[in-house]
Short mmCIF file of C-alpha atoms and ligand atoms in Angstrom, two decimals:
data_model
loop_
_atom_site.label_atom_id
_atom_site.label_comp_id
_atom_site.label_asym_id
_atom_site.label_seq_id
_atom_site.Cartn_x
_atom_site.Cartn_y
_atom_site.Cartn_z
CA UNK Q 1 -21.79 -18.84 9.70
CA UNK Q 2 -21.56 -21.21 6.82
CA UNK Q 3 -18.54 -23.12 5.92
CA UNK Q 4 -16.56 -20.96 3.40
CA UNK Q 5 -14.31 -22.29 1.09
CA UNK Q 6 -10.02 -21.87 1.87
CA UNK Q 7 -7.37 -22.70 0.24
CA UNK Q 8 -5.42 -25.30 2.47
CA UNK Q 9 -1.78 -26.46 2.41
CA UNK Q 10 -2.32 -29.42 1.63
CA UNK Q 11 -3.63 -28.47 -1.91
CA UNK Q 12 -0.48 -25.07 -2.17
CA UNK Q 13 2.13 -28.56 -1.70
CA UNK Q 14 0.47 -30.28 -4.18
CA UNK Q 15 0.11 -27.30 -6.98
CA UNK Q 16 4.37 -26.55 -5.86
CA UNK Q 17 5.11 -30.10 -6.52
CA UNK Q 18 4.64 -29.49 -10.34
CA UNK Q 19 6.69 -26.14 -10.43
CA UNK Q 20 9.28 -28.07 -8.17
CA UNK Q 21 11.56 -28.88 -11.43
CA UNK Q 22 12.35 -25.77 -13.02
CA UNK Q 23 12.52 -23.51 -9.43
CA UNK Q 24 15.45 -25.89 -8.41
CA UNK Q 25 16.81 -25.94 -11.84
CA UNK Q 26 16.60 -21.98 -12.14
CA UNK Q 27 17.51 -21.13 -8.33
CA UNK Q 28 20.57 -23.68 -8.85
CA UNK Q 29 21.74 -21.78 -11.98
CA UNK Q 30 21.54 -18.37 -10.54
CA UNK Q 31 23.22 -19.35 -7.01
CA UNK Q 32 26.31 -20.14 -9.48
CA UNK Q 33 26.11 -16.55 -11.17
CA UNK Q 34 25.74 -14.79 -7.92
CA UNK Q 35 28.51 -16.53 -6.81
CA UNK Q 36 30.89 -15.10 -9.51
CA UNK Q 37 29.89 -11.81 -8.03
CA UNK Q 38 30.63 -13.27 -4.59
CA UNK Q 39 26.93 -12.93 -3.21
CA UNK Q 40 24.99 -15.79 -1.23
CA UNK Q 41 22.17 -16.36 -2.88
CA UNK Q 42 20.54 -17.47 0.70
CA UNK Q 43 21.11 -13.97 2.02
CA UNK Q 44 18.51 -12.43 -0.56
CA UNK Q 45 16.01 -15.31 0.34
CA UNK Q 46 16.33 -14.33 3.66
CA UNK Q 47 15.51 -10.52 2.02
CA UNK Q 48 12.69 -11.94 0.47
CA UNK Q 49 11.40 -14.15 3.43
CA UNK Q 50 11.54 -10.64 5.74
CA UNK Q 51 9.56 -8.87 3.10
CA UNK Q 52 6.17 -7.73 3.80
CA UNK Q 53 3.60 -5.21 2.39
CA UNK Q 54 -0.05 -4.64 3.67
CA UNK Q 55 -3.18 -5.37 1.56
CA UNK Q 56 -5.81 -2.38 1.37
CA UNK Q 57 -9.13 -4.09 1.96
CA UNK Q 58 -10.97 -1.63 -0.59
CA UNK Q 59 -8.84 -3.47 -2.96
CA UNK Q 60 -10.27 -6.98 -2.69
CA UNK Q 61 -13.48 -5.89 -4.34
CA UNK Q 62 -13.81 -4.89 -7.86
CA UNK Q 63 -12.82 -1.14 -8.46
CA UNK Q 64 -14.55 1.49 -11.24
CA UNK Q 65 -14.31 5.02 -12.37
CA UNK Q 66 -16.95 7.56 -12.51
CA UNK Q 67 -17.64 6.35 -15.58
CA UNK Q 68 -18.50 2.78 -14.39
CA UNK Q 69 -17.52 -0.49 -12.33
CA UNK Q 70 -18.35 -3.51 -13.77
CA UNK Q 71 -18.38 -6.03 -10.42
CA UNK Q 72 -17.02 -9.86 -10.97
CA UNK Q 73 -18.49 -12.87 -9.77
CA UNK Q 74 -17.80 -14.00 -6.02
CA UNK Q 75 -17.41 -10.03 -5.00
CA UNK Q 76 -16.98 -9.65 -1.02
CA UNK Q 77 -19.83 -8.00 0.59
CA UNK Q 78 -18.67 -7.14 4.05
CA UNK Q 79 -15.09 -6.93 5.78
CA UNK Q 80 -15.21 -10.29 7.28
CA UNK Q 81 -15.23 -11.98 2.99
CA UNK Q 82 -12.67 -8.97 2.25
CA UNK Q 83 -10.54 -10.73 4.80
CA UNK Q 84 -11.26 -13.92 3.99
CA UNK Q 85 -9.87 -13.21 -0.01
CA UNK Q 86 -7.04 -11.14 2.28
CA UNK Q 87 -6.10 -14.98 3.57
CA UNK Q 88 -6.33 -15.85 0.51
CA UNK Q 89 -3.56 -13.59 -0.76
CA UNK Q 90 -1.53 -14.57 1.95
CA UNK Q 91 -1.97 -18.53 1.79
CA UNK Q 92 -0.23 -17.90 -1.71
CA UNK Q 93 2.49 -15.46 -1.46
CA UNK Q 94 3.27 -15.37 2.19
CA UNK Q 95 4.27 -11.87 2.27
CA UNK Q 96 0.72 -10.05 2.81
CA UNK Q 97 -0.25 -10.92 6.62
CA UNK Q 98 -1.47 -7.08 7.09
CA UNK Q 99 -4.61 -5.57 5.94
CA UNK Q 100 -5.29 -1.75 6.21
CA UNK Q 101 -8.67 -0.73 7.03
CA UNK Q 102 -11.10 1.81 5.73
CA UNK Q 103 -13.60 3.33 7.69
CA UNK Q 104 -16.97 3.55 7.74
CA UNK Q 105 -16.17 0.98 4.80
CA UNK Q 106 -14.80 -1.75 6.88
CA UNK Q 107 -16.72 -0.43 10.20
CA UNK Q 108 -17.28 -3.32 12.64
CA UNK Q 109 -20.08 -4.35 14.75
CA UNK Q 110 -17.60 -6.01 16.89
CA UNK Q 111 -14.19 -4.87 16.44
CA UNK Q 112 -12.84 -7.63 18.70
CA UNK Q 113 -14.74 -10.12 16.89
CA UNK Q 114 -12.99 -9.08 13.92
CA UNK Q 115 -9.90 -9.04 15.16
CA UNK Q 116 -10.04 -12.56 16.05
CA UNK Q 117 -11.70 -13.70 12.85
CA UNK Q 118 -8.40 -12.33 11.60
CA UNK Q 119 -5.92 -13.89 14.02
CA UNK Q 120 -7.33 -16.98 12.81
CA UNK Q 121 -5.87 -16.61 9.64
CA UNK Q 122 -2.80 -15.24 10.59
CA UNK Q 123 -3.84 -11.74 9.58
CA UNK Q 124 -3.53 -8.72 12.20
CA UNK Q 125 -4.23 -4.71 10.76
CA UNK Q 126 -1.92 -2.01 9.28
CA UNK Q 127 -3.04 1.63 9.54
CA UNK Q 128 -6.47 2.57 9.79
CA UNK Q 129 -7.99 5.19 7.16
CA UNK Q 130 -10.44 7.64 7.92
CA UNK Q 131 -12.96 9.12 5.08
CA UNK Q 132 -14.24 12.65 5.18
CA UNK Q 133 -14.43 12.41 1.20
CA UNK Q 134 -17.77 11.05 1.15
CA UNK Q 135 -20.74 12.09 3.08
CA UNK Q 136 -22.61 9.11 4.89
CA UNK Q 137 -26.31 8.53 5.23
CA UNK Q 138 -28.09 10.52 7.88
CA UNK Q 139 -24.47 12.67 8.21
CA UNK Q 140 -24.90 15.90 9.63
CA UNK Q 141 -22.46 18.07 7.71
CA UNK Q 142 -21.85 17.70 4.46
CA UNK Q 143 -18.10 17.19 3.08
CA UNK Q 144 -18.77 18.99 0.12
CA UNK Q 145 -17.07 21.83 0.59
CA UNK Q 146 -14.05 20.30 2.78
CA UNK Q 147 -13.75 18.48 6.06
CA UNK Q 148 -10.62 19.06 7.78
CA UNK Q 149 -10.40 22.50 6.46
CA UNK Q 150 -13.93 23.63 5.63
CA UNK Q 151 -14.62 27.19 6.79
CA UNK Q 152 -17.45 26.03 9.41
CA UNK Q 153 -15.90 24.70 12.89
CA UNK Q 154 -18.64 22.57 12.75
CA UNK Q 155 -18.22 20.27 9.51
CA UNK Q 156 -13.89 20.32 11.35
CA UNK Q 157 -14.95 18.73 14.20
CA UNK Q 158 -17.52 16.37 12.50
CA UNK Q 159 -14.33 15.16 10.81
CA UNK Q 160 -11.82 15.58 13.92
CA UNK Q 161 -14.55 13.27 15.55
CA UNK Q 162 -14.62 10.45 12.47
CA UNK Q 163 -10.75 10.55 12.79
CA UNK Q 164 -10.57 9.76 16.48
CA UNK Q 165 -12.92 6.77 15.92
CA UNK Q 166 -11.42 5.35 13.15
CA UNK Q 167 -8.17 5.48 16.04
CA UNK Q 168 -10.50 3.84 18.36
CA UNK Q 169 -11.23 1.17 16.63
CA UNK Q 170 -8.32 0.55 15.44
CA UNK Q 171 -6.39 0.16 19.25
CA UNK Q 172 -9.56 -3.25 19.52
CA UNK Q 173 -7.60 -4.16 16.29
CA UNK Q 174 -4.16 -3.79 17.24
CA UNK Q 175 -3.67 -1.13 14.51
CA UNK Q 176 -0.45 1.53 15.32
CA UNK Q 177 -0.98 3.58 12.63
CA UNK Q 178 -3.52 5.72 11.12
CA UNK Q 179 -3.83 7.44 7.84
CA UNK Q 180 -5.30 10.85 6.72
CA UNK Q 181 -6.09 11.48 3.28
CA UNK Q 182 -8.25 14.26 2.52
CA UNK Q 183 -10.14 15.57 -0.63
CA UNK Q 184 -10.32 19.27 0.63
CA UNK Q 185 -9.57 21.95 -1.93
CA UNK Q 186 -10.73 23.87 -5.06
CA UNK Q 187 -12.60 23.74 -8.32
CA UNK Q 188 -11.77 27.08 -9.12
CA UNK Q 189 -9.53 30.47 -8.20
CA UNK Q 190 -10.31 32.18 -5.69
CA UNK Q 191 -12.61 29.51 -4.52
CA UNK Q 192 -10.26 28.22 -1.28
CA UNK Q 193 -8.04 30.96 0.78
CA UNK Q 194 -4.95 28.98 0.40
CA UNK Q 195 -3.34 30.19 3.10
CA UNK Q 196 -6.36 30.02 5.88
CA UNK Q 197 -7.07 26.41 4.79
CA UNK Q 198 -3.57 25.14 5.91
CA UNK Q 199 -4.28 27.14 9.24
CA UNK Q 200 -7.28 25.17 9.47
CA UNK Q 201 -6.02 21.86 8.41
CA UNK Q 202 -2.85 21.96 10.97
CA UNK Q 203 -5.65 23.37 14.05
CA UNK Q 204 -7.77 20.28 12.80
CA UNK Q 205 -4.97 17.50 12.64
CA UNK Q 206 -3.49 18.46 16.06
CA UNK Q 207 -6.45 17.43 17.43
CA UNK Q 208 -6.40 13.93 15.77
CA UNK Q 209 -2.48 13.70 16.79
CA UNK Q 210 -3.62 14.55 20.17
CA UNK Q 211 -5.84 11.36 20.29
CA UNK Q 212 -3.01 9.29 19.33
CA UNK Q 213 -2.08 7.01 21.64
CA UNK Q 214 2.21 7.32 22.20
CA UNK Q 215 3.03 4.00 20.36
CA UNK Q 216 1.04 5.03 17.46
CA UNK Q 217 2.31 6.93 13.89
CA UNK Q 218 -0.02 9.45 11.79
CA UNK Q 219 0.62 9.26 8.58
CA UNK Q 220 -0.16 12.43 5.97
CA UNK Q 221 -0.97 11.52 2.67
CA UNK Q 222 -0.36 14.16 -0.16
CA UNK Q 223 -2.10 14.42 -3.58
CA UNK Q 224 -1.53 16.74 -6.60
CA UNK Q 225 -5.60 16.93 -7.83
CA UNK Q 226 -8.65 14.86 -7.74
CA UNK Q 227 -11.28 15.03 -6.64
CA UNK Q 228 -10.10 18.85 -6.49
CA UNK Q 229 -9.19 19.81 -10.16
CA UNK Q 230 -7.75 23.45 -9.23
CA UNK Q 231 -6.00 23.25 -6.08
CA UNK Q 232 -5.68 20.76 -3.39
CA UNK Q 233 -4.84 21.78 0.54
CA UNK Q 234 -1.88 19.22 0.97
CA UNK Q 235 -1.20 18.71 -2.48
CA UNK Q 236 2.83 17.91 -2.38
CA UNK Q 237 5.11 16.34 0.07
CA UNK Q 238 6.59 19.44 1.10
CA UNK Q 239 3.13 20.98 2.28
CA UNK Q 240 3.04 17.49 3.98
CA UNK Q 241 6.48 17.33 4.90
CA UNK Q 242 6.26 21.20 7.18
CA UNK Q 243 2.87 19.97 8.79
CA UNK Q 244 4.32 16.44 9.86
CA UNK Q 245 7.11 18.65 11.50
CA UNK Q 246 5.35 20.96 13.42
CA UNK Q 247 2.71 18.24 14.71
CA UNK Q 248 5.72 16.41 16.13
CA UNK Q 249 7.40 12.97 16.45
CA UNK Q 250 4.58 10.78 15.70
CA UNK Q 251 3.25 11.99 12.45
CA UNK Q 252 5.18 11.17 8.95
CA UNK Q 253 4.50 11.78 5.14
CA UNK Q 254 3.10 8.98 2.72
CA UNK Q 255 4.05 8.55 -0.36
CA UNK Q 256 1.01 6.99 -2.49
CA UNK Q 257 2.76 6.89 -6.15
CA UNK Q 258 -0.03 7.91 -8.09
CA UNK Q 259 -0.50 10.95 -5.95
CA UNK Q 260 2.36 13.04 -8.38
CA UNK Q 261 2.26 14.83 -11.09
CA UNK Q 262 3.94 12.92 -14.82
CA UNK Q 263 7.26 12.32 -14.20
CA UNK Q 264 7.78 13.88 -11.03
CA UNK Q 265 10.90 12.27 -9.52
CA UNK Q 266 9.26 10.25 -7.01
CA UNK Q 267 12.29 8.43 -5.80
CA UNK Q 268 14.23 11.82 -4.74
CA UNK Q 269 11.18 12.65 -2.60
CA UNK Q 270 11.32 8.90 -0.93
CA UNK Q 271 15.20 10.37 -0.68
CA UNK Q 272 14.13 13.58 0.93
CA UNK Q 273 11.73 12.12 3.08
CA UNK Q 274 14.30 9.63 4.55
CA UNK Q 275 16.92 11.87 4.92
CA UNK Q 276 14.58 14.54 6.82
CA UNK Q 277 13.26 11.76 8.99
CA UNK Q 278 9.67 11.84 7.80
CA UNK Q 279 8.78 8.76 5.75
CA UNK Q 280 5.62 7.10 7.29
CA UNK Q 281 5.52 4.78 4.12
CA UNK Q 282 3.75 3.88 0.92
CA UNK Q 283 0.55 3.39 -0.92
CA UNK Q 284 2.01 1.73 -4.13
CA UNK Q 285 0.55 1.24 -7.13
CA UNK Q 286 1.32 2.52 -10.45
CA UNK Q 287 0.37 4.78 -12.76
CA UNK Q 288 0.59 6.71 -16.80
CA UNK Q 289 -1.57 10.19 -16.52
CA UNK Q 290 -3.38 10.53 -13.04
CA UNK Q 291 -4.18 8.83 -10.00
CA UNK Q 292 -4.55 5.52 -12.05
CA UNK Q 293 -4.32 3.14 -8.89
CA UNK Q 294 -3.19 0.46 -11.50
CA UNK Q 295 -0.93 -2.89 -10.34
CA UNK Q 296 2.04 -1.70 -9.01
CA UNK Q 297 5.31 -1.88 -11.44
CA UNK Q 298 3.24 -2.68 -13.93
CA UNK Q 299 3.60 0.41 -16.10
CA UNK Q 300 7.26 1.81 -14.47
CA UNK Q 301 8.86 -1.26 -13.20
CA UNK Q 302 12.49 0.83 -13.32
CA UNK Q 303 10.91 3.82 -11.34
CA UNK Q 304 9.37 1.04 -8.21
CA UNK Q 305 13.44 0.14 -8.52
CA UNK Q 306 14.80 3.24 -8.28
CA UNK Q 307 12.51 4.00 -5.16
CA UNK Q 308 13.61 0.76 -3.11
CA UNK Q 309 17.19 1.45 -4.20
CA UNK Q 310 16.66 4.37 -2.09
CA UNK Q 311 14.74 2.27 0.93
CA UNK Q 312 17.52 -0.51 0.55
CA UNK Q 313 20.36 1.80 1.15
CA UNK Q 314 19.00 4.11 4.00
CA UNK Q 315 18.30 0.04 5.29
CA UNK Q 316 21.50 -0.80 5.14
CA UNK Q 317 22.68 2.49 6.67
CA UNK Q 318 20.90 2.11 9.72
CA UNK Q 319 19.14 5.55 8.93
CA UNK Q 320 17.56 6.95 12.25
CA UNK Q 321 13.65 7.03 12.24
CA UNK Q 322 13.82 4.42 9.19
CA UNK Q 323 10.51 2.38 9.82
CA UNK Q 324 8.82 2.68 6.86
CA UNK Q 325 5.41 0.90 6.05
CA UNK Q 326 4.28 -0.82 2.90
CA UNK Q 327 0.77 -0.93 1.72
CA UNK Q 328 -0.40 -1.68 -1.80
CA UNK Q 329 -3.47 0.95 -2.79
CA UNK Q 330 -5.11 -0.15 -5.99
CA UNK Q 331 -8.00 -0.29 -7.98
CA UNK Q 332 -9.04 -3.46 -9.88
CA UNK Q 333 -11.08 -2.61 -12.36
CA UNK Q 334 -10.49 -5.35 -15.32
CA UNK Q 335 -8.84 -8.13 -13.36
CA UNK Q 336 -9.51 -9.82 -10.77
CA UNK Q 337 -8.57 -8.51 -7.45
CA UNK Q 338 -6.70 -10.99 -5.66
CA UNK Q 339 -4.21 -12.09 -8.76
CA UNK Q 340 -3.61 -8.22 -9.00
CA UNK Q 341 -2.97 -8.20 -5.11
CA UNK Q 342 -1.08 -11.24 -5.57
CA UNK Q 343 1.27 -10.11 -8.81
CA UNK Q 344 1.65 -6.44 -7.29
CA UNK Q 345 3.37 -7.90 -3.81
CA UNK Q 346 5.51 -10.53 -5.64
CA UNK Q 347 6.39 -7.54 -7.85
CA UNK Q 348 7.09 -5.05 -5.03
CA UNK Q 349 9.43 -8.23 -3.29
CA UNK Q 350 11.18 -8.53 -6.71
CA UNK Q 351 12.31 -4.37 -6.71
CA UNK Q 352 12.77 -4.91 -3.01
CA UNK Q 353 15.42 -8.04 -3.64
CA UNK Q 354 16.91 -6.64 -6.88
CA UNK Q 355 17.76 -3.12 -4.88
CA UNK Q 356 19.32 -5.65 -2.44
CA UNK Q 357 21.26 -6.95 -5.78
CA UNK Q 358 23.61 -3.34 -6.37
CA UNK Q 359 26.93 -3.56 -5.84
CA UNK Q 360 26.93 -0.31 -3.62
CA UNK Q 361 30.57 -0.08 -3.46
CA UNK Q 362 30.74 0.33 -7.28
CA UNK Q 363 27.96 2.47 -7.68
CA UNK Q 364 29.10 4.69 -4.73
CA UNK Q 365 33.05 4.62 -6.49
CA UNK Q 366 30.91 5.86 -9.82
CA UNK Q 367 29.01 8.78 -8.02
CA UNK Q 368 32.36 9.73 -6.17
CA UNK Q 369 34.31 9.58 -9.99
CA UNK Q 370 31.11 11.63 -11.75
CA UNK Q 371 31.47 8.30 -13.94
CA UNK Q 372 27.59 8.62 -14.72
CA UNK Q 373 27.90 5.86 -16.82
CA UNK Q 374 29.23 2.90 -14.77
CA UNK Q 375 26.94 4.79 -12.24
CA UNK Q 376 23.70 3.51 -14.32
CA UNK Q 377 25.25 0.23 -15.47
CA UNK Q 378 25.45 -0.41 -12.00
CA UNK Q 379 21.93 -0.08 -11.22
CA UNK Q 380 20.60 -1.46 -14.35
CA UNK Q 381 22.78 -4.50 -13.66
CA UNK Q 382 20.86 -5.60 -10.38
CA UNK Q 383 17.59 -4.20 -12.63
CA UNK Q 384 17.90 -6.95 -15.06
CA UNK Q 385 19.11 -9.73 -13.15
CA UNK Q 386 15.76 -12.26 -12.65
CA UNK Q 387 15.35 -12.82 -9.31
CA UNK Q 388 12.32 -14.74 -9.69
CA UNK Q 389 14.14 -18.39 -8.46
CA UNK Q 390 14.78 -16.43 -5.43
CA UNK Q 391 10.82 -15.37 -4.70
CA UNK Q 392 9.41 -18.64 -5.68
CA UNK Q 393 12.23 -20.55 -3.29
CA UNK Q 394 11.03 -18.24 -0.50
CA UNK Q 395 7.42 -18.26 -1.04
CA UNK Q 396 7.79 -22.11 -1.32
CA UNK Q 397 9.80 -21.72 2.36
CA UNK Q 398 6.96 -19.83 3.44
CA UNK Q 399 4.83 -22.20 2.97
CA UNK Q 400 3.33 -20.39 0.21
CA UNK Q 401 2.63 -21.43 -3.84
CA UNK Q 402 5.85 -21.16 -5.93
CA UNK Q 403 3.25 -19.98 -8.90
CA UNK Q 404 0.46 -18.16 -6.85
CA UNK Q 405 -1.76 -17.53 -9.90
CA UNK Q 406 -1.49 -21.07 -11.65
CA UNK Q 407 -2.18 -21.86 -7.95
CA UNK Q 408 -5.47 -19.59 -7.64
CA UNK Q 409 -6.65 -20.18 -10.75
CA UNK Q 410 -6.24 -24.15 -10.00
CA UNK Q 411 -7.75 -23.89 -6.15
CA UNK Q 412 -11.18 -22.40 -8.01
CA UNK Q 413 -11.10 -20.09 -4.95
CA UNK Q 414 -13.57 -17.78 -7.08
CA UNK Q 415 -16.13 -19.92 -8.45
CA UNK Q 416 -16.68 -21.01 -4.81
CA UNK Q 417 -17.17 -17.56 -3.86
CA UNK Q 418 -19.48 -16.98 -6.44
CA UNK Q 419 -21.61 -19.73 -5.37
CA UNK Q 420 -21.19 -18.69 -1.22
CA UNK Q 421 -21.56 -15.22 -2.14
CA UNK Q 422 -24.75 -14.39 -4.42
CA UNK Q 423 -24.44 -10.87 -6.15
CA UNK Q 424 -25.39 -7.89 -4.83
CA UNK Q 425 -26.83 -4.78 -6.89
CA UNK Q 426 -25.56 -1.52 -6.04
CA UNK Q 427 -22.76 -2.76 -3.15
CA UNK Q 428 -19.49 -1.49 -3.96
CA UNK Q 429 -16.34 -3.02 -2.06
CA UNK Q 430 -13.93 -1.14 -4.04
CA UNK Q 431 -13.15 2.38 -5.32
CA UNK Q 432 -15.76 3.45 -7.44
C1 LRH W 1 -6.83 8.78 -2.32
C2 LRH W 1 -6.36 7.45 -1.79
C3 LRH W 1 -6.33 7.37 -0.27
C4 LRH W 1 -7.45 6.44 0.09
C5 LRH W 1 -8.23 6.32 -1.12
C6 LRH W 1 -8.99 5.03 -1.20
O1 LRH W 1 -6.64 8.84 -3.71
O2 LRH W 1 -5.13 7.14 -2.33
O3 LRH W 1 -5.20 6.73 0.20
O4 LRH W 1 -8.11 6.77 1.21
O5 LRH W 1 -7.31 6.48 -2.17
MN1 MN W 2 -3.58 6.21 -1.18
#
């Protein structure tokens, strides 16, 4: 295999040195005004040093809508360039050494082989994801009509059996977890039996938690609509929440944020979810009508707060069967992939160390004195505070760039690729 371009350390150092002056300057300055509130700035470093979220590698490549995708230069054309842009990501912000995996997108020859290629980068795999939303060439059944749930045993099992690969493969990677989304449901009334399709569903993903091996999670993942537009088989986290529960310990609920209706309360269910036991993680992103997939906090910054205020205090609580998982799940369709990667994981480490930021003694004296007021204040105070010193000082720490995009965009990491990686008509790497 040709030699393919990397960003080395040697060049991150160099790119730091000129930020050096104003992240010393700024960290200085806010250790002081933490200090008035009697908190140690180095204890939310550490917060930030400990924080990691996994990388979807269906986000590295350009994303489109039905409408269109309009692919960028240096696009990756199989998993081993998706997880060479992955190292990429993680060479800059440090906090991204996991990449989930979609299958038959990302399917191996060698799964070994690919699990290496990783190591060598310091990457190793999140959960896998199956896909019975698409129907493959020379696929027997179609998905149509449903996969998990369609009325013919035979288009289940098709689907049971795609499942239990994508776990096979995934124990070569080291994978724990794996991830079922499905597309089954209805275009119009009457079309779906809504109660004989949950029957189905729960018959069809016993046999995938059956195949689990004991150290491994399943994790449900609930959506509203699409590509359904008139009902969906596990369309909300409660429909989610009562199969988790009666397939048993090892499967969980996951929240992907643009998987709600507007305004839906997303941070109560994270509440719910924690409190019942049953949070298998995330899929963030962010979102203003539908299933946008846009960068995460980029359109509800206070909202990707208010939902790690929730994760930060069942942390500190020590909440039994807390062990969430982070993944981003986005779609790039105007920018390029790896800044968006990069901007949504320094954003999701900024909510994460801010929610660290709330005086919880205050906030809990508010809720106890119905003082709704000093209640939000509270919040809003850790909300506003910049916390950027603190990220920068811990990517730098890491090892990684204290500006990761003036960083990227100075390493020429995708001009390189455009030149290693000639364009392809009609290969699509990300959500299309
Ligand atoms: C469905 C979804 C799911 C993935 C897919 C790429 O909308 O969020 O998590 O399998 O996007
Ligand atoms: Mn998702």
């Amino acid at each position: 295999m040709a030699t393919h371009f990397q960003i080395d350390d040697e060049f991150v150092s160099e790119q730091n040195q000129k930020e050096k002056a104003w992240v010393d300057e700024d960290f200085e300055h806010l250790a002081r005004k933490l200090q008035r509130d009697g908190i140690n700035i180095e204890d939310l470093v550490a917060r930030a040093l400990a924080f990691r979220v996994a990388v979807p590698s269906w986000g590295v490549g350009t994303g489109g809508t039905r409408f269109a995708r309009f692919p960028g230069p240096g696009e990756p054309r199989d998993v081993y360039e998706k997880l060479e842009d992955c190292a990429a990501i993680f060479k800059l912000v440090r906090s991204t050494p996991a990449v989930s995996l979609h299958i038959p997108w990302d399917r191996p020859d060698n799964a070994a082989t690919l699990r290496d290629f990783a190591r060598t980068r310091g990457l190793h795999f999140d959960a896998m994801n199956s896909n019975t939303f698409q129907d493959q060439p020379g696929q027997k059944f179609s998905y149509k009509f449903g996969s998990l749930t369609h009325p013919d045993r035979a288009v289940r099992e098709q689907a049971v059996e795609h499942n239990v690969e994508c776990i096979e493969i995934g124990k070569v990677l080291g994978s724990k977890s794996h991830t079922v989304w499905i597309a089954d449901g209805g275009n119009f009334p009457g079309q779906i039996h809504f109660r004989r399709a949950l029957e189905r569903y729960l018959e069809s993903v016993r046999e995938i938690y059956n195949a689990l091996p004991d150290d491994w999670r399943v994790f449900l993942e609930h959506k509203f609509y699409e590509p359904a537009f008139y009902s969906t088989v596990i369309n909300d986290w409660g429909t989610s929440y009562y199969c988790a529960t009666a397939l048993g310990p090892k499967a969980f609920c996951l929240v992907d944020l643009g998987h709600h209706a507007p305004n839906v309360n997303i941070e109560m269910i994270v509440s719910r979810l924690i409190q019942f036991g049953k949070l298998a993680g995330f899929h963030f992103n962010d979102s203003k009508y539908g299933d946008d997939d846009l960068d995460a906090g980029s359109i509800k910054p206070f909202q990707l707060f208010l939902i790690f205020n929730e994760l930060v205090d069942a942390e500190l609580n020590k909440l039994p069967n807390f062990n969430p998982a982070y993944m981003l799940d986005q779609s790039h369709n105007v920018t390029d992939p790896i800044e968006s990667l990069m901007m949504s994981a320094v954003e999701l480490a900024r909510a994460y160390v801010q929610a660290h930021l709330v005086d919880r003694a205050a906030l809990s004296e508010a809720q106890e004195k119905c003082d709704a007021l000093m209640a939000l204040a509270t919040l809003k105070r850790a909300f506003t505070t910049d916390v950027a010193p603190i990220l920068a000082v811990a990517r730098e720490r890491a090892g990684g760039a204290i500006d990761p995009i003036a960083a990227y965009r100075a390493s020429g990491y995708r001009k390189r690729k455009a030149e290693e990686r000639p364009a392809q008509v009609g290969i699509a790497t990300g959500i299309v």
